[in-house]
Coordinates of C-alpha atoms in Angstrom, one line a residue:
M1 CA 8.2 20.9 22.5
L2 CA 10.5 19.9 19.6
Y3 CA 8.2 16.9 18.9
L4 CA 5.2 19.3 18.8
W5 CA 6.8 21.6 16.3
H6 CA 7.8 18.5 14.2
Y7 CA 4.2 17.3 14.3
L8 CA 2.9 20.7 13.1
R9 CA 5.4 20.9 10.4
V10 CA 4.4 17.5 9.1
Q11 CA 0.7 18.5 9.3
R12 CA 1.5 21.6 7.2
Q13 CA 3.3 19.5 4.6
S14 CA 0.4 17.1 4.4
F15 CA -2.0 20.0 3.6
R16 CA 0.4 21.3 1.0
S17 CA 0.6 17.8 -0.5
V18 CA -3.2 17.8 -1.0
L19 CA -3.0 21.2 -2.6
V20 CA -0.2 20.2 -4.9
S21 CA -2.1 17.0 -5.9
Q22 CA -4.9 19.1 -7.4
K23 CA -2.8 20.2 -10.3
Y24 CA -2.7 16.6 -11.4
V25 CA -6.4 15.8 -11.3
N26 CA -8.2 19.0 -12.0
M27 CA -8.4 18.8 -15.7
R28 CA -10.9 18.6 -18.6
G29 CA -13.5 20.1 -16.3
G30 CA -13.3 16.9 -14.2
I31 CA -14.0 16.4 -10.5
S32 CA -11.5 18.2 -8.3
P33 CA -10.4 16.6 -5.0
P34 CA -11.6 18.3 -1.8
T35 CA -9.9 21.7 -1.2
T36 CA -7.9 22.0 2.0
K37 CA -7.3 25.4 3.5
R38 CA -3.7 26.4 4.4
I39 CA -3.1 26.9 8.2
S40 CA -1.7 30.3 9.3
I41 CA 1.5 30.5 11.4
R42 CA -0.4 32.2 14.2
S43 CA -3.0 29.3 14.3
I44 CA -0.2 26.8 14.4
R45 CA 1.5 28.5 17.3
T46 CA -1.7 28.8 19.2
F47 CA -2.5 25.1 18.6
A48 CA 1.0 24.1 19.7
V49 CA 0.6 25.9 23.1
L50 CA -2.8 24.3 23.7
L51 CA -1.5 20.9 22.7
L52 CA 1.5 21.3 25.1
F53 CA -0.8 22.0 28.0
V54 CA -3.0 19.0 27.1
S55 CA 0.0 16.8 26.8
I56 CA 1.3 17.8 30.2
S57 CA -2.1 17.2 31.7
L58 CA -2.3 13.7 30.2
L59 CA 1.2 12.8 31.3
K60 CA 0.3 13.7 34.9
N61 CA -2.9 11.6 34.7
N62 CA -0.9 8.7 33.3
N63 CA 1.4 8.7 36.3
N64 CA -1.6 7.9 38.5
T65 CA -3.3 5.5 36.1
E66 CA -2.2 1.9 35.5
L67 CA -2.7 1.0 31.8
S68 CA -4.2 -2.4 31.3
Q69 CA -2.0 -4.8 29.3
N70 CA -4.5 -7.6 29.2
H71 CA -6.7 -7.1 26.2
A72 CA -7.4 -10.8 25.5
T73 CA -10.7 -10.7 27.4
A74 CA -13.0 -7.8 28.1
S75 CA -14.3 -7.0 31.6
S76 CA -17.9 -7.8 32.1
T77 CA -18.4 -4.2 33.4
S78 CA -16.7 -2.6 30.4
N79 CA -17.8 -1.9 26.9
S80 CA -14.4 -1.6 25.4
T81 CA -11.0 -3.3 25.1
S82 CA -7.6 -1.7 24.9
T83 CA -4.3 -3.0 23.3
S84 CA -2.1 -0.3 24.8
E85 CA 1.7 -0.6 25.1
S86 CA 3.7 1.6 27.4
N87 CA 5.3 4.6 25.6
N88 CA 4.1 3.3 22.3
S89 CA 3.3 6.5 20.4
N90 CA 4.8 5.0 17.3
H91 CA 4.4 1.3 18.1
N92 CA 8.0 0.5 17.5
I93 CA 8.2 2.0 14.0
P94 CA 11.3 0.4 12.2
E95 CA 14.1 2.7 11.2
Q96 CA 14.9 0.4 8.2
I97 CA 13.6 -2.7 6.5
K98 CA 15.7 -5.3 4.7
L99 CA 14.0 -7.3 1.9
C100 CA 15.8 -10.0 0.0
G101 CA 19.2 -8.5 1.0
H102 CA 18.1 -5.0 -0.1
T103 CA 18.2 -2.5 2.7
I104 CA 15.5 0.2 2.6
N105 CA 16.5 3.2 4.7
N106 CA 14.8 6.5 5.4
L107 CA 11.3 5.1 5.7
P108 CA 8.6 7.8 5.6
Y109 CA 7.9 9.4 9.0
I110 CA 4.5 8.2 10.4
Q111 CA 2.5 10.8 12.2
P112 CA 0.5 9.2 15.1
T113 CA -3.2 10.0 14.6
S114 CA -6.1 9.6 17.0
K115 CA -8.4 9.0 14.0
Y116 CA -7.1 5.4 13.9
G117 CA -6.0 5.2 17.5
M118 CA -2.3 4.9 16.4
T119 CA -1.2 6.5 19.7
N120 CA -3.4 4.2 21.9
W121 CA -5.4 1.3 20.6
N122 CA -8.8 1.9 22.1
R123 CA -11.6 0.0 20.5
T124 CA -15.2 -0.7 21.6
L125 CA -16.4 -4.3 21.2
N126 CA -20.1 -3.5 21.2
N127 CA -21.2 -3.9 17.6
A128 CA -17.6 -4.5 16.5
I129 CA -16.6 -5.6 13.0
V130 CA -15.4 -9.2 12.3
L131 CA -14.1 -10.0 8.8
D132 CA -15.9 -12.9 7.1
H133 CA -13.1 -15.5 7.1
R134 CA -14.8 -18.2 5.0
I135 CA -12.5 -19.0 2.1
E136 CA -15.4 -19.8 -0.3
H137 CA -16.7 -16.2 0.3
I138 CA -13.5 -14.4 -0.6
H139 CA -14.0 -11.9 -3.4
G140 CA -11.3 -11.1 -6.0
R141 CA -7.7 -11.9 -6.4
T142 CA -4.8 -11.0 -4.0
G143 CA -4.7 -7.3 -4.7
N144 CA -8.4 -6.9 -4.0
Q145 CA -8.2 -9.1 -0.9
I146 CA -5.5 -6.9 0.7
R147 CA -7.5 -3.8 -0.4
A148 CA -10.5 -5.2 1.5
F149 CA -8.3 -5.7 4.6
F150 CA -7.2 -2.1 4.5
H151 CA -10.7 -0.8 4.0
A152 CA -12.0 -2.8 6.9
F153 CA -9.8 -0.6 9.2
D154 CA -11.5 2.4 7.6
Y155 CA -15.0 1.0 8.2
A156 CA -14.3 0.2 11.8
R157 CA -12.9 3.6 12.5
D158 CA -15.8 5.4 10.7
H159 CA -18.5 3.5 12.6
N160 CA -18.0 4.6 16.2
N161 CA -14.4 3.5 16.4
V162 CA -15.3 -0.1 16.9
A163 CA -12.8 -3.0 17.1
L164 CA -11.7 -4.8 14.0
V165 CA -11.8 -8.5 14.8
I166 CA -10.3 -11.2 12.6
H167 CA -10.0 -15.0 12.8
T168 CA -6.7 -16.9 13.1
T169 CA -7.6 -19.1 10.2
G170 CA -9.2 -18.4 6.7
Y171 CA -9.4 -14.8 5.5
P172 CA -7.2 -12.8 5.8
M173 CA -4.6 -14.7 7.7
D174 CA -4.3 -17.9 5.6
S175 CA -5.6 -16.7 2.3
T176 CA -4.0 -13.3 1.9
L177 CA -1.6 -12.0 4.5
S178 CA 0.5 -15.2 4.5
K179 CA 0.9 -14.9 0.7
L180 CA 2.3 -11.4 0.9
Y181 CA 4.2 -11.4 4.2
L182 CA 6.3 -13.7 6.4
G183 CA 6.2 -14.5 10.1
L184 CA 2.4 -14.2 10.6
D185 CA 1.7 -17.8 11.8
V186 CA -0.8 -17.2 14.5
S187 CA -2.9 -20.4 14.4
S188 CA -0.9 -22.1 17.2
T189 CA 1.3 -19.3 18.7
K190 CA -0.3 -17.0 21.2
A191 CA 2.8 -14.8 21.2
N192 CA 2.4 -14.1 17.5
Q193 CA -1.2 -13.2 18.1
K194 CA -0.3 -10.8 20.9
E195 CA 2.3 -9.1 18.7
L196 CA 0.0 -8.6 15.8
E197 CA -2.8 -7.3 18.0
D198 CA -0.4 -4.8 19.5
R199 CA 1.2 -3.8 16.2
L200 CA -1.9 -3.6 14.0
G201 CA -4.5 -2.6 16.5
I202 CA -6.7 -5.6 15.7
L203 CA -8.2 -8.3 17.9
F204 CA -8.4 -12.0 17.3
Y205 CA -11.8 -13.7 17.6
N206 CA -10.6 -16.4 19.9
N207 CA -9.2 -13.8 22.3
I208 CA -12.4 -11.8 23.0
D209 CA -14.9 -12.4 25.7
P210 CA -17.7 -14.6 24.3
Q211 CA -20.3 -12.1 25.6
Y212 CA -19.4 -9.8 22.7
Q213 CA -19.5 -12.4 19.9
P214 CA -23.3 -12.2 19.3
S215 CA -23.1 -8.5 18.6
L216 CA -20.4 -8.7 16.0
Y217 CA -21.1 -7.5 12.4
S218 CA -19.7 -9.7 9.6
L219 CA -18.0 -7.7 6.9
S220 CA -17.5 -9.5 3.6
T221 CA -14.5 -9.0 1.4
R222 CA -16.7 -7.8 -1.5
W223 CA -18.3 -5.1 0.7
A224 CA -15.0 -4.1 2.3
R225 CA -13.2 -3.8 -1.1
D226 CA -15.6 -1.2 -2.4
Y227 CA -15.9 0.8 0.9
V228 CA -14.8 4.4 0.6
S229 CA -14.4 6.6 3.7
P230 CA -16.2 9.9 3.7
Y231 CA -12.9 11.9 3.9
N232 CA -14.5 14.9 2.2
S233 CA -15.7 15.8 5.7
V234 CA -12.6 17.3 7.2
E235 CA -14.2 17.3 10.7
E236 CA -14.5 13.5 10.6
Y237 CA -11.5 12.4 8.8
T238 CA -8.8 13.5 6.3
Q239 CA -7.1 11.6 3.5
Y240 CA -3.8 12.3 5.2
D241 CA -4.9 10.2 8.2
M242 CA -5.7 7.3 5.9
I243 CA -2.4 7.5 4.1
Q244 CA -0.5 7.6 7.4
H245 CA -2.4 4.5 8.5
R246 CA -1.6 2.7 5.3
H247 CA 2.0 3.5 5.7
Y248 CA 1.9 2.3 9.3
I249 CA 0.2 -1.1 8.6
I250 CA 2.5 -1.8 5.5
Q251 CA 5.6 -0.9 7.4
Q252 CA 4.7 -3.1 10.3
L253 CA 3.9 -6.1 8.1
Y254 CA 7.1 -5.7 6.1
Y255 CA 9.2 -5.2 9.2
I256 CA 8.0 -8.6 10.5
T257 CA 8.8 -10.1 7.0
S258 CA 12.2 -8.5 7.1
R259 CA 12.9 -10.0 10.5
V260 CA 12.2 -13.5 9.1
M261 CA 14.4 -12.9 6.1
I262 CA 17.3 -12.0 8.3
S263 CA 16.9 -14.8 10.8
S264 CA 15.9 -17.6 8.4
P265 CA 17.2 -16.7 4.9
K266 CA 17.0 -20.3 3.6
S267 CA 13.4 -20.9 4.8
V268 CA 10.8 -22.0 2.2
G269 CA 8.9 -18.7 2.4
V270 CA 12.0 -16.5 2.0
V271 CA 13.3 -18.5 -0.9
E272 CA 10.0 -18.3 -2.8
M273 CA 9.5 -14.6 -2.1
C274 CA 13.1 -13.7 -3.1
K275 CA 13.4 -16.2 -6.0
S276 CA 12.9 -13.7 -8.8
Y277 CA 14.9 -11.0 -7.3
H278 CA 17.9 -13.2 -6.4
A279 CA 17.8 -14.8 -9.8
F280 CA 18.4 -11.5 -11.5
F281 CA 20.4 -9.6 -8.9
G282 CA 22.0 -12.2 -6.7
D283 CA 21.7 -13.1 -3.0
K284 CA 23.8 -10.5 -1.1
D285 CA 23.2 -12.4 2.1
G286 CA 24.3 -15.8 0.7
N287 CA 27.8 -15.6 2.1
K288 CA 29.3 -16.6 -1.2
D289 CA 32.3 -15.4 -3.1
A290 CA 31.0 -12.4 -5.1
S291 CA 32.7 -13.3 -8.4
K292 CA 31.7 -17.0 -8.1
E293 CA 28.1 -16.0 -7.2
E294 CA 27.9 -13.7 -10.3
E295 CA 29.2 -16.4 -12.5
Q296 CA 26.7 -18.9 -11.2
R297 CA 23.8 -16.4 -11.6
T298 CA 24.8 -15.6 -15.2
A299 CA 25.0 -19.3 -16.0
Y300 CA 21.6 -19.9 -14.5
L301 CA 20.0 -17.1 -16.5
K302 CA 21.5 -18.4 -19.7
S303 CA 20.1 -21.8 -18.9
I304 CA 16.6 -20.4 -18.9
G305 CA 17.1 -18.3 -22.1
I306 CA 18.2 -14.9 -20.7
T307 CA 21.4 -13.7 -22.3
K308 CA 21.0 -10.0 -22.1
P309 CA 23.1 -8.3 -19.3
I310 CA 21.2 -7.4 -16.2
T311 CA 21.9 -4.0 -14.7
A312 CA 21.7 -3.1 -11.0
K313 CA 19.1 -0.4 -11.7
Y314 CA 16.0 -1.7 -13.4
T315 CA 12.5 -1.0 -14.5
I316 CA 9.5 -3.2 -13.9
I317 CA 6.5 -3.1 -16.3
H318 CA 3.4 -5.0 -15.0
S319 CA 1.2 -6.2 -17.9
R320 CA -2.1 -7.9 -17.2
S321 CA -4.8 -9.1 -19.6
F322 CA -7.3 -6.3 -20.1
E323 CA -9.4 -5.7 -17.0
G324 CA -11.2 -2.8 -15.4
K325 CA -12.6 -1.4 -18.6
Q326 CA -15.3 0.6 -16.7
F327 CA -12.7 2.1 -14.3
L328 CA -10.5 3.2 -17.2
E329 CA -13.4 4.8 -18.9
E330 CA -14.4 6.6 -15.8
S331 CA -10.9 7.8 -15.0
H332 CA -10.6 9.0 -18.6
R333 CA -13.9 10.9 -18.4
H334 CA -13.1 12.5 -15.0
Y335 CA -9.3 13.0 -15.2
G336 CA -8.2 12.4 -18.8
V337 CA -6.4 9.1 -18.0
D338 CA -5.6 7.4 -21.3
P339 CA -7.9 4.4 -21.4
T340 CA -5.5 2.1 -23.4
A341 CA -1.9 3.2 -23.0
S342 CA -1.3 1.5 -19.6
V343 CA -2.8 -1.7 -21.1
D344 CA -1.1 -1.7 -24.5
Y345 CA 2.2 -0.2 -23.3
P346 CA 3.3 1.4 -26.7
P347 CA 7.1 1.8 -26.9
N348 CA 6.9 5.6 -26.9
L349 CA 5.0 5.5 -23.6
I350 CA 7.9 3.6 -22.0
S351 CA 10.5 5.9 -23.5
S352 CA 8.6 9.0 -22.5
I353 CA 8.8 7.8 -18.8
L354 CA 12.4 6.4 -18.8
T355 CA 14.3 8.9 -20.9
P356 CA 14.0 11.8 -18.5
L357 CA 15.1 9.4 -15.7
D358 CA 18.1 8.3 -17.7
M359 CA 16.9 4.7 -17.4
M360 CA 16.7 3.7 -21.1
N361 CA 20.0 1.9 -21.0
N362 CA 19.1 -0.2 -18.0
T363 CA 17.3 -3.5 -17.7
I364 CA 13.5 -3.4 -18.4
L365 CA 11.8 -6.4 -16.8
M366 CA 8.2 -7.4 -17.5
I367 CA 6.0 -9.3 -15.0
T368 CA 2.9 -10.6 -16.7
D369 CA 0.2 -13.2 -16.8
G370 CA 1.4 -13.8 -20.4
Q371 CA -2.1 -13.4 -22.0
N372 CA -1.3 -10.3 -23.9
K373 CA 1.3 -11.5 -26.4
Q374 CA 1.0 -8.4 -28.5
V375 CA 2.4 -6.2 -25.7
I376 CA 5.4 -8.5 -25.2
N377 CA 6.1 -8.8 -29.0
R378 CA 5.8 -5.0 -29.5
L379 CA 8.4 -4.2 -26.8
Q380 CA 10.7 -7.1 -27.7
N381 CA 10.9 -6.0 -31.3
D382 CA 11.3 -2.3 -30.6
P383 CA 14.8 -1.3 -31.8
I384 CA 15.6 0.8 -28.7
I385 CA 13.6 -0.8 -25.8
G386 CA 14.1 -4.4 -27.1
K387 CA 17.9 -4.3 -26.4
N388 CA 17.2 -4.2 -22.6
F389 CA 13.8 -5.8 -22.5
V390 CA 13.3 -9.2 -20.6
V391 CA 10.1 -11.0 -19.7
V392 CA 10.4 -12.7 -16.3
P393 CA 10.2 -16.4 -17.2
N394 CA 7.8 -18.8 -15.5
D395 CA 10.8 -20.8 -14.1
I396 CA 11.5 -18.0 -11.6
S397 CA 8.2 -16.2 -11.5
T398 CA 6.0 -16.5 -8.4
M399 CA 3.2 -14.2 -7.2
S400 CA 5.1 -13.1 -4.1
G401 CA 8.4 -12.9 -6.1
D402 CA 6.9 -10.7 -8.8
I403 CA 5.6 -8.4 -6.1
M404 CA 9.0 -8.1 -4.5
L405 CA 10.6 -7.4 -7.9
G406 CA 8.1 -4.6 -8.4
I407 CA 8.6 -3.1 -4.9
L408 CA 12.4 -3.0 -5.1
S409 CA 12.6 -1.8 -8.7
T410 CA 14.2 1.6 -9.5
V411 CA 11.1 2.5 -11.7
F412 CA 7.7 0.8 -11.6
I413 CA 5.2 1.1 -14.5
G414 CA 1.9 -0.5 -13.9
N415 CA -1.7 -0.9 -15.0
P416 CA -4.0 1.5 -13.1
S417 CA -6.9 -0.9 -13.3
S418 CA -5.0 -3.8 -11.7
S419 CA -5.2 -4.2 -8.0
F420 CA -1.8 -6.0 -8.2
S421 CA -0.2 -2.8 -9.6
Q422 CA -2.0 -0.7 -7.2
Y423 CA -0.8 -2.7 -4.2
I424 CA 2.9 -2.5 -5.4
T425 CA 2.5 1.2 -5.7
Q426 CA 1.0 1.5 -2.3
V427 CA 3.9 -0.4 -0.8
R428 CA 6.5 1.7 -2.6
Y429 CA 4.9 4.9 -1.2
A430 CA 4.8 3.4 2.3
L431 CA 8.5 2.4 2.1
G432 CA 9.6 5.7 0.7
I433 CA 10.4 4.3 -2.8
D434 CA 9.6 6.8 -5.6
K435 CA 9.2 6.7 -9.4
S436 CA 5.9 4.7 -9.6
Y437 CA 3.8 5.4 -12.8
L438 CA 0.3 4.1 -13.2
Y439 CA -1.6 7.0 -14.7
V440 CA -0.7 8.6 -18.1
R441 CA -2.5 10.9 -20.5
R442 CA -1.9 12.1 -24.1
R443 CA 0.2 15.2 -24.3
Q444 CA -1.6 18.1 -26.0
G445 CA -0.7 18.3 -29.6
G446 CA 0.7 14.8 -29.5
G447 CA -1.9 13.1 -31.8
G448 CA -5.6 12.4 -31.5
V449 CA -7.3 9.3 -30.2
D450 CA -8.1 8.0 -33.8
D451 CA -5.1 9.6 -35.5
D452 CA -2.9 6.7 -36.8
K453 CA -0.8 9.0 -38.9
E454 CA 0.8 11.0 -36.2
E455 CA 2.6 9.3 -33.3
V456 CA 0.9 9.8 -30.0
N457 CA 3.0 11.4 -27.2
Y458 CA 2.3 10.6 -23.6
E459 CA 3.0 12.2 -20.2
S460 CA 2.7 10.8 -16.8
F461 CA 0.8 12.5 -14.1
C462 CA -0.7 11.8 -10.6
E463 CA 2.7 10.8 -9.2
D464 CA 1.7 12.6 -5.9
E465 CA 0.4 10.1 -3.3
S466 CA -2.7 12.1 -2.5
C467 CA -3.6 12.1 -6.2
F468 CA -2.9 8.4 -6.4
Y469 CA -5.5 7.7 -3.6
Y470 CA -8.1 9.9 -5.2
L471 CA -7.9 7.8 -8.4
H472 CA -7.4 4.6 -6.4
D473 CA -10.9 5.1 -4.8
L474 CA -12.6 6.0 -8.1
E475 CA -13.3 2.4 -8.9
A476 CA -14.9 1.8 -5.5
Q477 CA -17.1 4.9 -5.8
T478 CA -18.9 3.4 -8.7
H479 CA -20.3 0.6 -6.5
Q480 CA -23.0 0.9 -3.9
P481 CA -22.6 -2.1 -1.6
S482 CA -25.3 -3.1 0.9
A483 CA -24.7 -2.8 4.7
P484 CA -22.9 -5.6 6.5
K485 CA -25.1 -8.0 8.3
T486 CA -25.0 -9.5 11.8
I487 CA -23.5 -13.0 11.9

């Protein structure tokens, strides 16, 4: 009963979150997110009683039913496959995750949802979805590739709750997931395949009965990237379910990564993923004398040209060469997002975010592709920001390392049109790390768009996760992809 009451309290909070998010995005006559009605206390209590009776009934039935654990092949008389674990309502959700020696506690609670089968992986293999694994057909960079992977779950759920099938090689295992996470080698290890199938609710192509392979539908990364679930229909699906599922998948993948970092701290993958973070903040798991380690770290940073002191609390700014012009224009038209501020990063934008957080006197690191030199020069030469501003040098910068720096930062300021920034923000939400800023607008009375005489003042908005996902999907809504085709 206590669990039921906790479930209902979480549900009420989710509806409130959607209501709160409207204040960020309903502006300038723009498009408002779907309105969700508040649930009455009487309705909640009635639902709790009904749910209790259903739960008791199901428990009794489960005592007389043996759950199948063999989901590698499907029975010839069955149209579905199940990847059930006993008592797996949360599929071993971790209590904490440790990344590069940094322990992340108080992970957001994940509410099991039948929309994604998170309480019981039941998926039909008839007309199931298989991700196109051919490397030459991959669309976009890493951020868009992981976005396509997430959206594939949505598509599988939305279309008769079919199974999501992936190959052990190619996309997404070799090309995407192995770049972002550790411990996912499934090409030769059946045990790893079984764990991922159980944890993520997917099936590997080589493990399904050949009779189902001709009916599989191939889903390309380009199509999956731009797919948006019809969550406006509350009867079918709510945005809350999708957010919970993202939290679940991200937590599972980083839990496996954390496990590798703890067991094999000197492995090649761990060293590359933690290279940037350890260079600036040290390796707390290195079993070194603290003072000696600090001395060596400082000496190394000086050798690559970094002489400014590095503080334990730090801000990450992610700067990319201009991209996503259409998306920025659309987000400006609909929601008032400033179309240039999160690309140019004017100093007063950075100070408007960091000053209220008391972070102006702490280290400000920039991860960048280096193509927009004006942004770097502007912040380096600013009399206030420049004192603590450091560009992460190429000597220690790696794709996975920069992502880790962004995830573990005290404050993250990113480009809303960059899938790289969007991914870091998604992970921070899933791991319960706040203070992520992608969307900013000009404060009223703070200078016009073409007014060079008056300094423009900015304000951040859309820091609520529901609001983030509304804007996150805006780019995909401008595309109209064709339907996936049979292999």
